[in-house]
PDB file of C-alpha atoms in Angstrom:
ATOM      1  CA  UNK Y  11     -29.672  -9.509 -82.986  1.00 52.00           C
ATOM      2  CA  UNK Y  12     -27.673 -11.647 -81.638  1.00 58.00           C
ATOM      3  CA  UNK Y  13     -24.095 -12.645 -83.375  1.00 70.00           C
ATOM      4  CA  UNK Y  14     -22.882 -16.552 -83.826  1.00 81.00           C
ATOM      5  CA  UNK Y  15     -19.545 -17.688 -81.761  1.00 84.00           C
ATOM      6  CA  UNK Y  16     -16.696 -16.425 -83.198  1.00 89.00           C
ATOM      7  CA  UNK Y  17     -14.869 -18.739 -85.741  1.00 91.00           C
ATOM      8  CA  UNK Y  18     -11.687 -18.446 -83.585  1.00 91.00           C
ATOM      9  CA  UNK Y  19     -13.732 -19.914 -80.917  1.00 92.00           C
ATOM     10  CA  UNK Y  20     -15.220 -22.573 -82.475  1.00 92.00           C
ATOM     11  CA  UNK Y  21     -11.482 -24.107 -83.754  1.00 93.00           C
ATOM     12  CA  UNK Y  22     -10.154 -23.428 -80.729  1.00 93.00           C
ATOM     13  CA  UNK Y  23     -12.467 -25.243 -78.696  1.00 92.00           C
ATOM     14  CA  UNK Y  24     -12.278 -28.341 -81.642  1.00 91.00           C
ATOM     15  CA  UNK Y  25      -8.365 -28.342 -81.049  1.00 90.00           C
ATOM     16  CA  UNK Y  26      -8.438 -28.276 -77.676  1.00 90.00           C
ATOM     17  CA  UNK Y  27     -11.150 -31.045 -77.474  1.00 89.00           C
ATOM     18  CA  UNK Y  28      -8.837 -33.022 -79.529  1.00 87.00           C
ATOM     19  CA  UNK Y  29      -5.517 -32.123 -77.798  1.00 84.00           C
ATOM     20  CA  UNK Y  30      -7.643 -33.385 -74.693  1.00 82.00           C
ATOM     21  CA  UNK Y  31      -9.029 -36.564 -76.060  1.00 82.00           C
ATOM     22  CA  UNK Y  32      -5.588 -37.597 -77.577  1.00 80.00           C
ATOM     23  CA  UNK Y  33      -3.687 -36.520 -74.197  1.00 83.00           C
ATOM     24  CA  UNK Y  34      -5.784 -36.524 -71.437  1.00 76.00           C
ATOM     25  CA  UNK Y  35      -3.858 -34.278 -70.255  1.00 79.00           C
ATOM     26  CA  UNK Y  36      -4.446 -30.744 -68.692  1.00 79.00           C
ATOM     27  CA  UNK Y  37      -4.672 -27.535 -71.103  1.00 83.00           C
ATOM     28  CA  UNK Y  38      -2.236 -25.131 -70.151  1.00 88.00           C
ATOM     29  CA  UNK Y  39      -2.021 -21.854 -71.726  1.00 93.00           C
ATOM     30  CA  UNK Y  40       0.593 -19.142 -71.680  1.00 96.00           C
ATOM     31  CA  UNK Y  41      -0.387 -15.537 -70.345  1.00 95.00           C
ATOM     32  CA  UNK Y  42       2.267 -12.771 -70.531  1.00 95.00           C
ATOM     33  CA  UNK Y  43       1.239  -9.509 -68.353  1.00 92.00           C
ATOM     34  CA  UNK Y  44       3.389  -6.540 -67.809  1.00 91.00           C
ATOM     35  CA  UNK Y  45       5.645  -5.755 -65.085  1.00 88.00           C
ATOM     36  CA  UNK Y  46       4.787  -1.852 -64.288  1.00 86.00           C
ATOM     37  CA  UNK Y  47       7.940  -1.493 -62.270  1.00 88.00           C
ATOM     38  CA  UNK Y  48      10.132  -2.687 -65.107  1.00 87.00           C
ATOM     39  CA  UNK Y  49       8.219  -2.582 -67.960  1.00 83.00           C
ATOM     40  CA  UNK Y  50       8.907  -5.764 -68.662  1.00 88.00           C
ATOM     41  CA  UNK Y  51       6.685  -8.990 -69.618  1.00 90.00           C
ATOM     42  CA  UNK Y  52       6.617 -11.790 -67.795  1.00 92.00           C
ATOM     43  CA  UNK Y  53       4.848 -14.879 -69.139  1.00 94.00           C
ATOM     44  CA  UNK Y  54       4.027 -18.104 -67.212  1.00 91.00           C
ATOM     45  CA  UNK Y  55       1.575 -20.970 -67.962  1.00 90.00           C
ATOM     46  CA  UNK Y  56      -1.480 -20.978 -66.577  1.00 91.00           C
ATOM     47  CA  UNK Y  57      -4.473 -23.829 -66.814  1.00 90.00           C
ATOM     48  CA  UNK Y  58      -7.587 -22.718 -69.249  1.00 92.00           C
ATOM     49  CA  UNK Y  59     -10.658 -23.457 -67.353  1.00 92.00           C
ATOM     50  CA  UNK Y  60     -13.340 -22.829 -70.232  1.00 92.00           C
ATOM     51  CA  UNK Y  61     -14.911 -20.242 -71.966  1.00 92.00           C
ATOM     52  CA  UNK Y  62     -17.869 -17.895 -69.969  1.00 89.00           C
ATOM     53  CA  UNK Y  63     -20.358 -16.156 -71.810  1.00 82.00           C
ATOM     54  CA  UNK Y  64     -21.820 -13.463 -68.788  1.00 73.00           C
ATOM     55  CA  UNK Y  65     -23.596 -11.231 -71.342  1.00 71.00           C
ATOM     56  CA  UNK Y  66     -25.644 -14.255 -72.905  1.00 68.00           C
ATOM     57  CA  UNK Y  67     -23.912 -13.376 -76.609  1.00 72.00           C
ATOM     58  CA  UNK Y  68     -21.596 -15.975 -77.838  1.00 73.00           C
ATOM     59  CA  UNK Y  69     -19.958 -13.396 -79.999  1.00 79.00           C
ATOM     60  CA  UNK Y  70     -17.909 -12.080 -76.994  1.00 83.00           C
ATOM     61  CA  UNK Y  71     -17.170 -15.264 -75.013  1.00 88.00           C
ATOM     62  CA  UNK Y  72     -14.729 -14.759 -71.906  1.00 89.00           C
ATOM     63  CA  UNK Y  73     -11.539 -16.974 -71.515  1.00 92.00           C
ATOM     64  CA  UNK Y  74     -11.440 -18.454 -68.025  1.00 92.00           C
ATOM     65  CA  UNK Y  75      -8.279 -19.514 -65.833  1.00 92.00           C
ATOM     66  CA  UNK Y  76      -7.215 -19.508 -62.499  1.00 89.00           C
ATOM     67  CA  UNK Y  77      -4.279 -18.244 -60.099  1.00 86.00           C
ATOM     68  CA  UNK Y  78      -3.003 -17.839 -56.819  1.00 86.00           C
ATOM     69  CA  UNK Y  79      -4.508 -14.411 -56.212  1.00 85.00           C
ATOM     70  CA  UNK Y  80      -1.349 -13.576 -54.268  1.00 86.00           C
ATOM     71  CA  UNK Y  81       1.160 -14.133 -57.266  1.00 86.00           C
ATOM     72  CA  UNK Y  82       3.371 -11.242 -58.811  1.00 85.00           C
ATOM     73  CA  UNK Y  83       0.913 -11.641 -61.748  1.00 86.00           C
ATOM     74  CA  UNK Y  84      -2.204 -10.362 -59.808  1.00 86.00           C
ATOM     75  CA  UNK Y  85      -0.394  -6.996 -59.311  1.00 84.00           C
ATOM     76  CA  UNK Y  86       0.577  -6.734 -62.541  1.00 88.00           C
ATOM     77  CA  UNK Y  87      -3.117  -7.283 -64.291  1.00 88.00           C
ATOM     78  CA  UNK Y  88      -4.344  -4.652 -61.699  1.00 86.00           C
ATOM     79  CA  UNK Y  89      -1.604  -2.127 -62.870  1.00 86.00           C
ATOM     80  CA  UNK Y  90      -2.192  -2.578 -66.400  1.00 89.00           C
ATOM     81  CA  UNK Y  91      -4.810  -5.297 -67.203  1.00 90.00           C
ATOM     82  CA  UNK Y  92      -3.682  -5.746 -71.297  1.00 93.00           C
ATOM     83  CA  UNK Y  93      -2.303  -9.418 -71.620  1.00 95.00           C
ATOM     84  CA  UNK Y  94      -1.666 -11.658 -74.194  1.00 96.00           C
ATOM     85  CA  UNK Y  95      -2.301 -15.575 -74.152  1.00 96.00           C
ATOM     86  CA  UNK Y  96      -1.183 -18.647 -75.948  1.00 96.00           C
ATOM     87  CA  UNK Y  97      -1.900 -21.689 -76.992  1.00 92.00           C
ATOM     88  CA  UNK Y  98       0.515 -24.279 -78.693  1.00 90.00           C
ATOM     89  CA  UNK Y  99      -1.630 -27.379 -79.769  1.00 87.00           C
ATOM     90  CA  UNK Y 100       1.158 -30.245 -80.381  1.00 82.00           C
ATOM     91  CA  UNK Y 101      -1.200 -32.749 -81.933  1.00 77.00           C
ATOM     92  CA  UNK Y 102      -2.971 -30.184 -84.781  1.00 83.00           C
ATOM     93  CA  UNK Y 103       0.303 -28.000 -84.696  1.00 88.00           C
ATOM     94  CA  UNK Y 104      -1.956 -25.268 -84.165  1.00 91.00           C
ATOM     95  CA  UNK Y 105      -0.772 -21.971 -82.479  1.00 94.00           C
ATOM     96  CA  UNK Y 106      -3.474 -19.990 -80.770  1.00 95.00           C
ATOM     97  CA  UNK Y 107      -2.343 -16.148 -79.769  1.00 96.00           C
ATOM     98  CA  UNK Y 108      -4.946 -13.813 -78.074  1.00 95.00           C
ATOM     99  CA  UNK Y 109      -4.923 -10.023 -76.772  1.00 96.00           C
ATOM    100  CA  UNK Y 110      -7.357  -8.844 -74.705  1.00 93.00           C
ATOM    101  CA  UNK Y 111      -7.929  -7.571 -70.539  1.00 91.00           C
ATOM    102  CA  UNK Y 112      -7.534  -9.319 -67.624  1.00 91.00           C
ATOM    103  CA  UNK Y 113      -9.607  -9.186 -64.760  1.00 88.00           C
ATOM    104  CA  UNK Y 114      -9.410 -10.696 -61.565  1.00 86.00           C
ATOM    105  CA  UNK Y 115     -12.236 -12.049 -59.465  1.00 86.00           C
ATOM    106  CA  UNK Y 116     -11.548 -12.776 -55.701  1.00 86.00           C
ATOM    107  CA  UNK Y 117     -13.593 -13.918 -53.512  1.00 85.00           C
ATOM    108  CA  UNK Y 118     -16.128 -12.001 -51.394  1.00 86.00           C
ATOM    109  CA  UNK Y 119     -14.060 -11.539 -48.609  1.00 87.00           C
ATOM    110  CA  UNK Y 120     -10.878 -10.344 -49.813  1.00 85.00           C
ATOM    111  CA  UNK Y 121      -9.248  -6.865 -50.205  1.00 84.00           C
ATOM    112  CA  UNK Y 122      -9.079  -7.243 -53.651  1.00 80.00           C
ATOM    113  CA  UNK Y 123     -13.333  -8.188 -54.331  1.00 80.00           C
ATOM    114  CA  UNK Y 124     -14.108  -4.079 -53.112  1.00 75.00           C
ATOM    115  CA  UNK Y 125     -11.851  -3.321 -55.859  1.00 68.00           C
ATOM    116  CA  UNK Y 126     -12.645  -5.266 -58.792  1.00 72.00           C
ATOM    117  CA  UNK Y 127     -16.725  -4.818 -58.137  1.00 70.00           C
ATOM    118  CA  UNK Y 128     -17.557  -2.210 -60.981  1.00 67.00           C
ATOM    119  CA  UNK Y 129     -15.637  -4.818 -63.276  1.00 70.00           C
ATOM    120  CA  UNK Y 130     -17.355  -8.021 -62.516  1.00 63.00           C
ATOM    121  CA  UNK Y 131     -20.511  -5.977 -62.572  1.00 63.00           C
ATOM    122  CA  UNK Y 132     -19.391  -4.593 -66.139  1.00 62.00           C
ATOM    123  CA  UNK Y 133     -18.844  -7.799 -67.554  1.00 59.00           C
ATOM    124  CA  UNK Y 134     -22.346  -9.467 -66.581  1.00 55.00           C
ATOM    125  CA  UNK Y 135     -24.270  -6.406 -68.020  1.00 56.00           C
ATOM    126  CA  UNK Y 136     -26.085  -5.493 -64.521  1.00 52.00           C
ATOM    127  CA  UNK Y 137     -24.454  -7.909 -62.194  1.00 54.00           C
ATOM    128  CA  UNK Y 138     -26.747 -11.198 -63.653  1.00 73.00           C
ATOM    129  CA  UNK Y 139     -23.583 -13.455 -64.088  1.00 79.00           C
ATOM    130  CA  UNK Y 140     -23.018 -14.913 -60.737  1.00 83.00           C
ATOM    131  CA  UNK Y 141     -19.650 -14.846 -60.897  1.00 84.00           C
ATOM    132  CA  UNK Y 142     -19.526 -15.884 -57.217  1.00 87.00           C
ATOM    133  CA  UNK Y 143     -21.129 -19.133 -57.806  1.00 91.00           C
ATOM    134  CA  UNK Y 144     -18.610 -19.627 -61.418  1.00 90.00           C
ATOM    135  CA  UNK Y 145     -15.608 -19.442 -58.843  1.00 89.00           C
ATOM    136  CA  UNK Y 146     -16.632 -21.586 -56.799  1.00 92.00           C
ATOM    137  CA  UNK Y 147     -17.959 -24.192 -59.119  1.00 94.00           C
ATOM    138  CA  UNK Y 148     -14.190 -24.051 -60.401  1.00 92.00           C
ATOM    139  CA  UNK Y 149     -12.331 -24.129 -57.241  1.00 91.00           C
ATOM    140  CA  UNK Y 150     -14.786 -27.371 -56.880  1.00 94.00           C
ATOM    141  CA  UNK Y 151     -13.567 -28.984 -59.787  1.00 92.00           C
ATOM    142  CA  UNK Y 152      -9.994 -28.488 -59.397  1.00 90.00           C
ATOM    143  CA  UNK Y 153      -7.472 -31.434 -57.835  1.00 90.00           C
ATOM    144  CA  UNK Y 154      -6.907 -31.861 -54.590  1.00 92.00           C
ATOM    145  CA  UNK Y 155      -3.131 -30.973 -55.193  1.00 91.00           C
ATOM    146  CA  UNK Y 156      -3.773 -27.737 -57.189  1.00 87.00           C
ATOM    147  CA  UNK Y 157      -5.862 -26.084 -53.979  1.00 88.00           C
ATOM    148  CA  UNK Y 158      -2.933 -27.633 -51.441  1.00 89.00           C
ATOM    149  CA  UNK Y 159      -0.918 -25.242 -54.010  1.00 85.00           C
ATOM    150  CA  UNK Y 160      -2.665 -22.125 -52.095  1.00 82.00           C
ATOM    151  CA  UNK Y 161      -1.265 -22.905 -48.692  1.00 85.00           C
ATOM    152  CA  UNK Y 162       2.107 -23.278 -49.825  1.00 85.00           C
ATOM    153  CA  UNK Y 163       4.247 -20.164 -49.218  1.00 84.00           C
ATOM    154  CA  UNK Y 164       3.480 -17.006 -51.230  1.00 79.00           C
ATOM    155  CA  UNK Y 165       4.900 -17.548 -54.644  1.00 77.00           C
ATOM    156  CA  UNK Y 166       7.687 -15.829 -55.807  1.00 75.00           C
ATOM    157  CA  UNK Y 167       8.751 -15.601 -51.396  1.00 78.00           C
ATOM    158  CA  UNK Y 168      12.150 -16.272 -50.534  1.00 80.00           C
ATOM    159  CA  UNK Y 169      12.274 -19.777 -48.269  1.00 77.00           C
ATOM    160  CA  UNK Y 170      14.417 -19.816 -45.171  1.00 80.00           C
ATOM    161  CA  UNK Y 171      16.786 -22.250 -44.909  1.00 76.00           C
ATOM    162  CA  UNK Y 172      17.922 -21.975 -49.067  1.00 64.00           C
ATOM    163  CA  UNK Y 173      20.940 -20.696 -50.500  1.00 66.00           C
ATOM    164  CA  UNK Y 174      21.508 -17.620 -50.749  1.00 55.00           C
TER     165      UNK Y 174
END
């Protein structure tokens, strides 16, 4: 039997269709991860991309956002992928606050796909979620400035030529 979408979901989603309505305006969320060399959090906004259901059941829908795979951040969710996110809706003063694991889905070709196979595989219940095709469908819909982002210098990189 099936179970219905989650009642967080459902006025999450209604906020955040509001918030964007009202705005028009990108939803950015805040994701803290872990620091394993530290321990200590780090958290950084990130843009919400939607919700994924891979399993076909509502009940445990998947949050989706997207990063520069070669960001501090990456590392950390591989070390230890337990992260919380946030959402602060101005318009409905609503907070949002979610715990759950990260997981990381590169593309095909890179070091990090070989990896993170048994997981993506894991999450679509047999490997029937195309998660190939979901990434690129985002990267598709994203700005023209956001993927110019990804041949900037590697984030967090010192930049010849600054102070010191």
């Amino acid at each position: 039997m099936q179970m219905a979408v989650p009642r967080w979901k459902a006025a999450l989603e209604k906020a955040l269709a509001a918030h964007s309505k009202s705005t028009g305006r990108t939803i950015f969320m805040q994701l803290a991860s872990i620091d394993p060399s530290t321990p200590v959090p780090h958290v950084r906004s990130v843009i919400f991309r939607g919700f994924v259901s891979p399993t076909d059941n509502p009940a445990h829908p998947l949050l989706l956002a997207t990063t520069d795979v070669r960001t501090p951040k990456t590392a950390q969710m591989i070390a230890n992928p337990h992260v919380q996110i946030v959402w602060w809706i101005d318009g409905s003063q609503e907070q949002y606050r979610i715990a759950g694991k990260a997981h990381i889905v590169p593309a095909p070709g890179h070091t990090l796909h070989k990896h993170f196979l048994h997981t993506i595989k894991s999450l679509s219940e047999g490997g029937s979620f195309d998660w190939e095709a979901k990434r690129i469908e985002v990267f598709k819909s994203m700005s023209p400035v956001m993927k110019a982002s990804w041949c900037r210098p590697t984030p967090g990189s010192r930049l010849e030529g600054g102070e010191g």
